[in-house]
Tab-separated table of C-alpha atoms in Angstrom:
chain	number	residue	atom	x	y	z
A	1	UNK	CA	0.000	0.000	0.000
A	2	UNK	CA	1.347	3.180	-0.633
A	3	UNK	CA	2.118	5.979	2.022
A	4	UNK	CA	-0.862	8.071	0.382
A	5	UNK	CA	-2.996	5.325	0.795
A	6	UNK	CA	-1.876	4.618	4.347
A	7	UNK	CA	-2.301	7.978	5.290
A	8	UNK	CA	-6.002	7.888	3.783
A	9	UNK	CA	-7.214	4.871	5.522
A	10	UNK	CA	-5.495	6.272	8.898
A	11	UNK	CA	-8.087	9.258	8.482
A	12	UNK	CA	-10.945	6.712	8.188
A	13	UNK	CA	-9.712	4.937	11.077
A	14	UNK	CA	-10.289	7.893	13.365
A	15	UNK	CA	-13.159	9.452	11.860
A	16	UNK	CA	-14.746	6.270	13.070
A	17	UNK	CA	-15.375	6.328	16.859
A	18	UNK	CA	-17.533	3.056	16.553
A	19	UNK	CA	-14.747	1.050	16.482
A	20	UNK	CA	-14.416	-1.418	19.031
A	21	UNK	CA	-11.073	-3.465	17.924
A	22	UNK	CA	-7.551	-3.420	17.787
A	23	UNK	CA	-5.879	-3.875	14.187
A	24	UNK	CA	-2.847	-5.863	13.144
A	25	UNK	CA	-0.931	-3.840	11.548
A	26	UNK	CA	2.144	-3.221	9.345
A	27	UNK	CA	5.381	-1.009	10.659
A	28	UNK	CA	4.047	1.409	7.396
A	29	UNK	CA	0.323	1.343	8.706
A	30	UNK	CA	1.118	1.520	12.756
A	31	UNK	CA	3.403	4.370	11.446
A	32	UNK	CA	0.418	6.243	9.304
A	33	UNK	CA	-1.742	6.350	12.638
A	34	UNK	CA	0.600	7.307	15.058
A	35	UNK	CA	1.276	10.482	12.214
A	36	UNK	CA	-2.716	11.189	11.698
A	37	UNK	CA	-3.532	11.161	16.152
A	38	UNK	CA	-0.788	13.837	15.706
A	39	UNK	CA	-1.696	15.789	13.229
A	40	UNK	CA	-5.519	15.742	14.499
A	41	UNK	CA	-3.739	16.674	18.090
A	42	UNK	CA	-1.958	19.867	15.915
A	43	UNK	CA	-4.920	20.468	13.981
A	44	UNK	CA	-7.406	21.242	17.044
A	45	UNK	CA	-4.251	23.124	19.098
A	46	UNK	CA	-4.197	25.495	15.507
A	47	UNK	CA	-8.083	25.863	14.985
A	48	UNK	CA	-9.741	29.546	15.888
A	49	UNK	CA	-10.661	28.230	19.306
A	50	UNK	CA	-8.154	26.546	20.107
A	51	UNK	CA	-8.482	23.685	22.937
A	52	UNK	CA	-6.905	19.997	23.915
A	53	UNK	CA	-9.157	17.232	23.385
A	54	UNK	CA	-9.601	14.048	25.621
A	55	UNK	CA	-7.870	10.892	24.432
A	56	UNK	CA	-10.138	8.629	24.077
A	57	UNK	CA	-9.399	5.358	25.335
A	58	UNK	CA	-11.006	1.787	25.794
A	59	UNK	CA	-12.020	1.448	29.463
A	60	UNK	CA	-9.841	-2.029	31.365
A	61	UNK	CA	-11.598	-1.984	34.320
A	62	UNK	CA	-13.032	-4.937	36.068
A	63	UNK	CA	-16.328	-3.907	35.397
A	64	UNK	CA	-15.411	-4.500	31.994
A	65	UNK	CA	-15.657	-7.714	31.390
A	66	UNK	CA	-15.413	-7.915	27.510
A	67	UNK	CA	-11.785	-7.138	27.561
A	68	UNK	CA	-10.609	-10.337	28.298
A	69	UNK	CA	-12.000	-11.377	24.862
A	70	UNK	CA	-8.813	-10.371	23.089
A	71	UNK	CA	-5.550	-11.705	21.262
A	72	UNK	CA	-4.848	-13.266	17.465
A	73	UNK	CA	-7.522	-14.531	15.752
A	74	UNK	CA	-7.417	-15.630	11.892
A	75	UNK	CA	-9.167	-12.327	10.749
A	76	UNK	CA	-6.590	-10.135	12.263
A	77	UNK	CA	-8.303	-8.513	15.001
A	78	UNK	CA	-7.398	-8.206	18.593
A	79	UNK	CA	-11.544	-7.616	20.231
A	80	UNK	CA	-11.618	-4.233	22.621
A	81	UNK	CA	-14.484	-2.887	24.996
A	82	UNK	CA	-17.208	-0.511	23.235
A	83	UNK	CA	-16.889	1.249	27.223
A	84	UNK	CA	-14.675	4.523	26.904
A	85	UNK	CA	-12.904	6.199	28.854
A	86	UNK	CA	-10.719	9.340	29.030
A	87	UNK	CA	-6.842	11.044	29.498
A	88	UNK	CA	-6.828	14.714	29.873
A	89	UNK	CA	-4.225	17.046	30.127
A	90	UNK	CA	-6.432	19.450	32.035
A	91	UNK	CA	-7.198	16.956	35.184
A	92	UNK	CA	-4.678	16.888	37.523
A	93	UNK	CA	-4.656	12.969	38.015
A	94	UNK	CA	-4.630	12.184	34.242
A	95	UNK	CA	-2.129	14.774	32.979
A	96	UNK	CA	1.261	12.673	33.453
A	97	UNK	CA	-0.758	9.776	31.594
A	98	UNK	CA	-1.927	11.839	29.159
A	99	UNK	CA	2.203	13.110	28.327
A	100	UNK	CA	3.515	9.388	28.228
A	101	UNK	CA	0.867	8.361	25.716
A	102	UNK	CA	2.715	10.855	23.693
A	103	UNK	CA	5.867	10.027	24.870
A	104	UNK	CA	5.819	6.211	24.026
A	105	UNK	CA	3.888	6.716	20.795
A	106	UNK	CA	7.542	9.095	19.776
A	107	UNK	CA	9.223	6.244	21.012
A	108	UNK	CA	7.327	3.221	19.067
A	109	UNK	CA	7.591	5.691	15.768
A	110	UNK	CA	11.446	5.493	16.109
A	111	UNK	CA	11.723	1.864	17.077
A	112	UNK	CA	8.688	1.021	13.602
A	113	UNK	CA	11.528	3.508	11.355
A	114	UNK	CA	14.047	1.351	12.563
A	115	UNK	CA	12.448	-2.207	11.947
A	116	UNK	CA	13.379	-2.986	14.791
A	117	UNK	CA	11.582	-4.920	18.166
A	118	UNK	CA	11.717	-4.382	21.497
A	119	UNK	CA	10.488	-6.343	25.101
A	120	UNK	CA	8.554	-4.142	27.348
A	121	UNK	CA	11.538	-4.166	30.017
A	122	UNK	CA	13.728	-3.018	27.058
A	123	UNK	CA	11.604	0.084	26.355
A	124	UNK	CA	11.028	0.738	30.361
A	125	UNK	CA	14.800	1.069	30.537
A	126	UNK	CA	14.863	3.425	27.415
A	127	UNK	CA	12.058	5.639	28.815
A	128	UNK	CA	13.418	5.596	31.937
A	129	UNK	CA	16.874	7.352	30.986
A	130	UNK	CA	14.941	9.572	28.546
A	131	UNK	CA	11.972	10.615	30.782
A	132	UNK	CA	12.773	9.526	33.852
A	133	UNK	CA	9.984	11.938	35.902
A	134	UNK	CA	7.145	9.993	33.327
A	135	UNK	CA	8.272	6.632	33.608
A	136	UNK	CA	9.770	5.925	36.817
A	137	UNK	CA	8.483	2.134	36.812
A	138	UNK	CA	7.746	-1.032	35.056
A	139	UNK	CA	4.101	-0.432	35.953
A	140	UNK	CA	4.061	3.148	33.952
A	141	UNK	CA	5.522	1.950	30.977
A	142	UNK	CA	2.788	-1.305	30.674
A	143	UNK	CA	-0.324	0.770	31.766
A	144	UNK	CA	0.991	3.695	28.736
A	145	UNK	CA	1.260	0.968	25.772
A	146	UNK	CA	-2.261	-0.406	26.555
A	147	UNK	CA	-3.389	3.522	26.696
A	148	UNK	CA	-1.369	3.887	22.951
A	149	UNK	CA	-3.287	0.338	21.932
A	150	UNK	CA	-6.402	1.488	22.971
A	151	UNK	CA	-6.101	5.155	21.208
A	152	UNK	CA	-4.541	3.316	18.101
A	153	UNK	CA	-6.559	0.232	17.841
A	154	UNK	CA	-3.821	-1.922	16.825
A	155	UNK	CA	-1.910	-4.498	18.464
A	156	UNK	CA	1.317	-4.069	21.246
A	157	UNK	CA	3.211	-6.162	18.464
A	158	UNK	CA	2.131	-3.832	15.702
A	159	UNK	CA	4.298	-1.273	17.327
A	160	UNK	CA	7.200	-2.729	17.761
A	161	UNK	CA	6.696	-3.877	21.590
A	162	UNK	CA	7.046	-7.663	21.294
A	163	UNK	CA	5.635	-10.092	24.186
A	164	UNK	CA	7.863	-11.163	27.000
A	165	UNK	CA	7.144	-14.955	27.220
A	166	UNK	CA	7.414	-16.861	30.114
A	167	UNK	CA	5.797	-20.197	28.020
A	168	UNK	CA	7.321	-23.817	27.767
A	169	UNK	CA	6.481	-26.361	25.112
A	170	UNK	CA	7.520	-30.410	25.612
A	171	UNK	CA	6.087	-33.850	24.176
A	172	UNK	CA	5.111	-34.690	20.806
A	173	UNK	CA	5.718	-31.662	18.665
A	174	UNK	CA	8.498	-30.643	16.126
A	175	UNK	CA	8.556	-27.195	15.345
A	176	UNK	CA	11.041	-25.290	12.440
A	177	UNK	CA	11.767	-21.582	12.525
A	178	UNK	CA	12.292	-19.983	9.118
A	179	UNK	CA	15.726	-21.370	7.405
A	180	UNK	CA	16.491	-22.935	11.408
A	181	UNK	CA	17.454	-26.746	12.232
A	182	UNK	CA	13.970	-28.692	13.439
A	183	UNK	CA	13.593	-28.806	17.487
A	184	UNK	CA	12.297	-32.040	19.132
A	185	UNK	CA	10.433	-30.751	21.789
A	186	UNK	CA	10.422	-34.040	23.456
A	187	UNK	CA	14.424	-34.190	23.179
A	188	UNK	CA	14.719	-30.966	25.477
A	189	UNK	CA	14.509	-32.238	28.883
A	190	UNK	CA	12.554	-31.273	31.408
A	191	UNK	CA	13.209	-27.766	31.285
A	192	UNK	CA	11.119	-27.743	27.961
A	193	UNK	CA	11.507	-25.391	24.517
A	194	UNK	CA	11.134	-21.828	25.860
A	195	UNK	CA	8.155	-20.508	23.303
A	196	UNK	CA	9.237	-17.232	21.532
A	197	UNK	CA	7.565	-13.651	22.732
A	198	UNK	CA	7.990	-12.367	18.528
A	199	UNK	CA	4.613	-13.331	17.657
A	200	UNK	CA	5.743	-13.062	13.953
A	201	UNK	CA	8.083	-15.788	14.332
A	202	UNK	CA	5.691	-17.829	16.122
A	203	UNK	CA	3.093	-17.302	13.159
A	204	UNK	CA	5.894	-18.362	10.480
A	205	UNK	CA	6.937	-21.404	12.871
A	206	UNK	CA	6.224	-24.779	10.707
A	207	UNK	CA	4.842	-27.360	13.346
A	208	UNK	CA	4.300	-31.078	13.108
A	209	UNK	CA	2.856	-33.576	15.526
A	210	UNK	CA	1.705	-37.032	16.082
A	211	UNK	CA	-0.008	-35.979	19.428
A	212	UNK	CA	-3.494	-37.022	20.423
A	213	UNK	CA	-3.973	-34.678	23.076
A	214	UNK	CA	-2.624	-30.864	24.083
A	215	UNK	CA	-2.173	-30.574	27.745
A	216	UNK	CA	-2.176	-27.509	28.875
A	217	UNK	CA	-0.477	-26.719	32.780
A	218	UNK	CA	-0.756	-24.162	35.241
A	219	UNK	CA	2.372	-25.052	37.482
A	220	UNK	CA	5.830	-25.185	36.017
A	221	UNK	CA	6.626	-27.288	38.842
A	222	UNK	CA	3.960	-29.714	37.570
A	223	UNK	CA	5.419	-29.132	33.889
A	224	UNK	CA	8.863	-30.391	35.079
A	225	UNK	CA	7.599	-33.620	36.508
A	226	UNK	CA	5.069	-34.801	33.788
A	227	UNK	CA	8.075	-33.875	31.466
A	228	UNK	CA	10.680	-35.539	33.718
A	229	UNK	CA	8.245	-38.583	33.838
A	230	UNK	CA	8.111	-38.417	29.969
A	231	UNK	CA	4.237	-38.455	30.019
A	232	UNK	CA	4.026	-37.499	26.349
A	233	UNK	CA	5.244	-41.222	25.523
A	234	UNK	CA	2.551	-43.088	27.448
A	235	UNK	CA	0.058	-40.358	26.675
A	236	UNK	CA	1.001	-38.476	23.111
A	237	UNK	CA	0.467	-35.439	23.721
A	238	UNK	CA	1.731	-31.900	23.552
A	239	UNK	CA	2.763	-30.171	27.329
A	240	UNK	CA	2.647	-26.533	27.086
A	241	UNK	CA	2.697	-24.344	30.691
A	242	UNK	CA	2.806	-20.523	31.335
A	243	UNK	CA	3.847	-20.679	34.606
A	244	UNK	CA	0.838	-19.290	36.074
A	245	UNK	CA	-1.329	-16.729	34.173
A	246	UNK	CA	-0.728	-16.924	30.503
A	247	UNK	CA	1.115	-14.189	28.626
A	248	UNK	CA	-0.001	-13.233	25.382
A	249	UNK	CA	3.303	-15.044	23.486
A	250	UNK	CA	2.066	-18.464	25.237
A	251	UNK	CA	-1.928	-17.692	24.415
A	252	UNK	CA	-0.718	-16.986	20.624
A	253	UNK	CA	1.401	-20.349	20.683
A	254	UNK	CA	-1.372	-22.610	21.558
A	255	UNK	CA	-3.663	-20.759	19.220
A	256	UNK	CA	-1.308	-21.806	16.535
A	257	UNK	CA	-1.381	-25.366	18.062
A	258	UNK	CA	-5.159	-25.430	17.868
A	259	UNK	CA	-5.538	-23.889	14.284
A	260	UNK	CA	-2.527	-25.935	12.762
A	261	UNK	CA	-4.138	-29.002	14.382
A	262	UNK	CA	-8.152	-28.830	14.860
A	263	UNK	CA	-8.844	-32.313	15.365
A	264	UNK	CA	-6.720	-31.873	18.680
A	265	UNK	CA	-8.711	-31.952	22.240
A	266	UNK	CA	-7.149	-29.312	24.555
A	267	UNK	CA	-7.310	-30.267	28.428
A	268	UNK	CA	-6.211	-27.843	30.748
A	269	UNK	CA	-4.666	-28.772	34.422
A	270	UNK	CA	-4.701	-26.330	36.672
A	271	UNK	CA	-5.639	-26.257	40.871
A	272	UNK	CA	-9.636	-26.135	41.728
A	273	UNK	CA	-9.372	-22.874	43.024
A	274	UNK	CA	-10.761	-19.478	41.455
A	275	UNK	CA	-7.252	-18.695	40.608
A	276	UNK	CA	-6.906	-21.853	38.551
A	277	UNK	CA	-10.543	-21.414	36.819
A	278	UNK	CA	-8.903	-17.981	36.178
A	279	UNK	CA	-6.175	-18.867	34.241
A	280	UNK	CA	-8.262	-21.121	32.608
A	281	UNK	CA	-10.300	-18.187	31.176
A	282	UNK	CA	-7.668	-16.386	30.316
A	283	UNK	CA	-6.055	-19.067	27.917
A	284	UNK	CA	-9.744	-19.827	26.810
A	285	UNK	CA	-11.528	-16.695	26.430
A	286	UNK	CA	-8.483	-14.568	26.102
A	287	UNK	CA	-8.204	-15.851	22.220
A	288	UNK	CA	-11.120	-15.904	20.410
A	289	UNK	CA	-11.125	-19.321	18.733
A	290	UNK	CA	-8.278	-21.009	20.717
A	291	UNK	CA	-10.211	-23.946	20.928
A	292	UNK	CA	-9.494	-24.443	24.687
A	293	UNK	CA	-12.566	-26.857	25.429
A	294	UNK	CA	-15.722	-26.370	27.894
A	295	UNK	CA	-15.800	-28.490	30.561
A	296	UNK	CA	-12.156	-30.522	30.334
A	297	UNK	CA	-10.140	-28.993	32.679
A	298	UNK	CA	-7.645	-29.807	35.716
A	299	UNK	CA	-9.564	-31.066	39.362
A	300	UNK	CA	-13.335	-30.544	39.506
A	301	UNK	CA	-15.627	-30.646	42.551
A	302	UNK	CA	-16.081	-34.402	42.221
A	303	UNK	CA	-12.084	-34.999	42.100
A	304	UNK	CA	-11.720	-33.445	45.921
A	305	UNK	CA	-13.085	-36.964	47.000
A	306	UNK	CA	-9.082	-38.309	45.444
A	307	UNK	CA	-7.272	-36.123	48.144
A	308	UNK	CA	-7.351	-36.145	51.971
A	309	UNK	CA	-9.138	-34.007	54.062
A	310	UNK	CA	-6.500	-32.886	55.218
A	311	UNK	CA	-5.308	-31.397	51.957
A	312	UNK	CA	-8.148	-29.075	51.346
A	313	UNK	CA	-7.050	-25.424	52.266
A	314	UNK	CA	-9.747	-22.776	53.524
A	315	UNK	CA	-10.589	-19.663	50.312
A	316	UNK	CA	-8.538	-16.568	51.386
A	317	UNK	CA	-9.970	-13.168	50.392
A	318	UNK	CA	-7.940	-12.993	47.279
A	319	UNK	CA	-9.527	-16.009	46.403
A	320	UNK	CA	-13.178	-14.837	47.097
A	321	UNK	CA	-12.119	-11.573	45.113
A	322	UNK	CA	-10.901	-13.526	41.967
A	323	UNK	CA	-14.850	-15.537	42.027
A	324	UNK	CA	-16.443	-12.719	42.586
A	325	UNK	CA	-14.616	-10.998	39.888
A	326	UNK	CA	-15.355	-14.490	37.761
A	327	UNK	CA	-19.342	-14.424	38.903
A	328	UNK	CA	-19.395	-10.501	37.659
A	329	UNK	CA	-18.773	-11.694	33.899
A	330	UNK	CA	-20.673	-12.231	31.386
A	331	UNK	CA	-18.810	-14.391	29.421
A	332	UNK	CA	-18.281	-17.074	31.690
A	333	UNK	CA	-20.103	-20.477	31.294
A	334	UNK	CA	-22.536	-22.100	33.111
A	335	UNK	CA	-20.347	-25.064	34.255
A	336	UNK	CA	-17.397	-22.376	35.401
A	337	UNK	CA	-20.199	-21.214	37.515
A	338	UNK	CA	-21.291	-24.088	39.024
A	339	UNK	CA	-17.399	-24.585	39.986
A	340	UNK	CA	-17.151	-21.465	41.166
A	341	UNK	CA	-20.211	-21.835	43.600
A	342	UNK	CA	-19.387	-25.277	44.844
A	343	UNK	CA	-16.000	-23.524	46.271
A	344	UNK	CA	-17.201	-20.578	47.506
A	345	UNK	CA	-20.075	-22.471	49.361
A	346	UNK	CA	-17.804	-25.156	50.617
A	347	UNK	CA	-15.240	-21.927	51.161
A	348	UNK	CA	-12.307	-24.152	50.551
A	349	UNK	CA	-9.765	-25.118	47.411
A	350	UNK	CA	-7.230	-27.817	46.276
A	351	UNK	CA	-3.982	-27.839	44.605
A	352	UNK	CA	-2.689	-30.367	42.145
A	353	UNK	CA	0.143	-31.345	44.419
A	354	UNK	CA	-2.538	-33.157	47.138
A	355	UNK	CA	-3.069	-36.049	44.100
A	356	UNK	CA	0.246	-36.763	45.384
A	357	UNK	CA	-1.359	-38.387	48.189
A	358	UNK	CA	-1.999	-41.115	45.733
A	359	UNK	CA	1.964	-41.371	44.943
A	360	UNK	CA	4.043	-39.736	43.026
A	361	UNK	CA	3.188	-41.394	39.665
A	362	UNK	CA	-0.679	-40.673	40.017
A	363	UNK	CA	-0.509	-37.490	37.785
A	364	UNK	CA	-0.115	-39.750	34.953
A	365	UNK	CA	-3.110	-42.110	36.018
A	366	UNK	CA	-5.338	-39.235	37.082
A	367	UNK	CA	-4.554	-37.643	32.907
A	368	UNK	CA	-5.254	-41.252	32.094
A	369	UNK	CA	-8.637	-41.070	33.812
A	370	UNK	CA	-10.173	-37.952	32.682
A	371	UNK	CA	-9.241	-38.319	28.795
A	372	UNK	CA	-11.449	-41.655	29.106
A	373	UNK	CA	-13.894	-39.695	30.910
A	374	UNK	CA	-14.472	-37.426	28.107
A	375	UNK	CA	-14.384	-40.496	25.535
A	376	UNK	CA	-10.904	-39.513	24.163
A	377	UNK	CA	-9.366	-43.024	24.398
């Protein structure tokens, strides 16, 4: 596309305040919008009453429940809220935020003329030495580039600002970067193949598998031993963890995994707690399309009768927080409720590690058990 044409279709883009998405864009395009919120910035500071608008930005509170429905999909879009809300250099509290939106946008337009990519902790450090009273933490830098996404509509990795991954891939799976040597990810011991934060790279990876099953794991801890164990032999399967919460590098990865290979059932294993239903959600309604399927995932209400007494740990508030936070939404299922409410009402939880009770080898069994549950076998 040529820059005129860029620069044309930028115009549309903002003259359209229905728009409730975030594009994926080129460096040329992502380049051709951060010029036009300038120039429209210029162009109301010159008019004959002159006056600074509001930035208009997508509101991420917790009230807003429809924000969690975003990452890669095959049409290109990354789904936003239709809520608004607002940074203005004439409120006190919303001034400093409303400078570092401009601040990181200068930034992303020299890191997009240089082709080049940078982590978020890479670009905290750069901010930091060049605006140091804007950008004094981690925290500033993160909250600013999903204020620039919002006021943009395009994606973090359309600007240059690539994911910092924290995923691991292991089992059945060989995967081939562009004009790279093939990686057996079940030849890379327990500590797994670390899964790439470029989401370009991850798109252009060339995977093949003989897998029945993708597992997918809350705990690295539980990662390491079904890998150490060499579960993906007895079971084939794929074993991918984020250690925790999933980053958006991880999410991307396993929507690759999903698309590349549809006829694969996705299991998740994660604690029966709200945190674990959480990150759950997160993998499953995070992409639109992942594939991440209702109803299979880690311990359920009637898997507490496999552990001791003993084993079952009383909700905290954080806990009661993260359901209550889960209840609010509208997009979760009816079975993630009924979870929810059976551990609120008994007000306790269980972790993975009390199947452990059964011995150390259980994990494997207790996999076994739940793929023939769900007629997998």
């Amino acid at each position: 596309m040529e820059t005129t044409g860029l620069f044309k279709s930028s115009m549309r883009f903002f003259s359209d305040q229905e728009l409730c998405y975030a594009d994926i864009l080129t460096p040329q395009e992502a380049l051709a919008r951060i010029q036009v919120a300038v120039l429209n910035f210029l162009r109301i500071l010159s008019s004959s009453t002159p006056a600074i608008s509001n930035l208009p930005l997508i509101d991420r509170s917790s009230n807003n429940s429809r924000v969690n429905q975003g990452i890669l999909t095959d049409e290109s879009w990354i789904f936003l809220s239709h809520s608004f809300s607002t940074r203005s250099l004439m409120r006190a509290n919303a001034a400093k935020a409303f400078v570092r939106v401009w601040k990181l946008m200068e930034m992303c337009s020299q890191i997009l003329l240089q082709e080049k990519r940078v982590t978020q902790r890479e670009l905290f450090y750069k901010l930091l030495c060049d605006s140091p009273a804007y950008f004094p933490t981690q925290l500033h830098v993160n909250r600013t580039i999903q204020d620039v996404v919002t006021l943009l509509r395009c994606s973090r990795f359309s600007l240059g600002v690539m994911a910092s991954s924290r995923g691991l891939v292991a089992g059945r799976l060989l995967l081939q970067e562009p004009e790279q040597e093939t990686v057996d990810c079940a030849a890379c011991g327990s500590s797994g193949y670390a899964i790439s934060g470029d989401l370009d790279l991850l798109q252009k990876l060339t995977l093949k598998t003989d897998a029945r099953y993708v597992i997918v794991i809350e705990k690295h801890a539980i990662f390491q031993r079904l890998v150490e164990d060499r579960v993906f032999n007895h079971i084939p399967s794929i074993l991918i963890t984020a250690k925790g919460y999933p980053d958006i590098a991880t999410r991307y990865f396993l929507h690759r995994i999903s698309k590349t290979f549809p006829h694969l059932p996705i299991f998740g294993l994660v604690d029966w707690n709200p945190a674990g239903l959480a990150i759950l959600c997160t993998f499953k309604y995070g992409s639109i399309g992942m594939g991440l399927e209702a109803y299979r995932y880690g311990m359920r209400g009637d898997d507490v009768q496999l552990i001791p007494q003993e084993s079952l740990v009383s909700l905290k508030p954080r806990d009661l927080q993260i359901a209550k936070s889960l209840m609010s939404s509208e997009i979760l299922q009816e079975n993630y409720r009924e979870e929810l409410t059976l551990m609120v009402e008994g007000g306790q939880k269980a972790e993975l590690e009390a199947l452990y009770h059964n011995g150390f080898d259980y994990l494997q069994k207790y996999i076994v058990k739940k793929i023939i549950q769900f007629n997998y076998i």
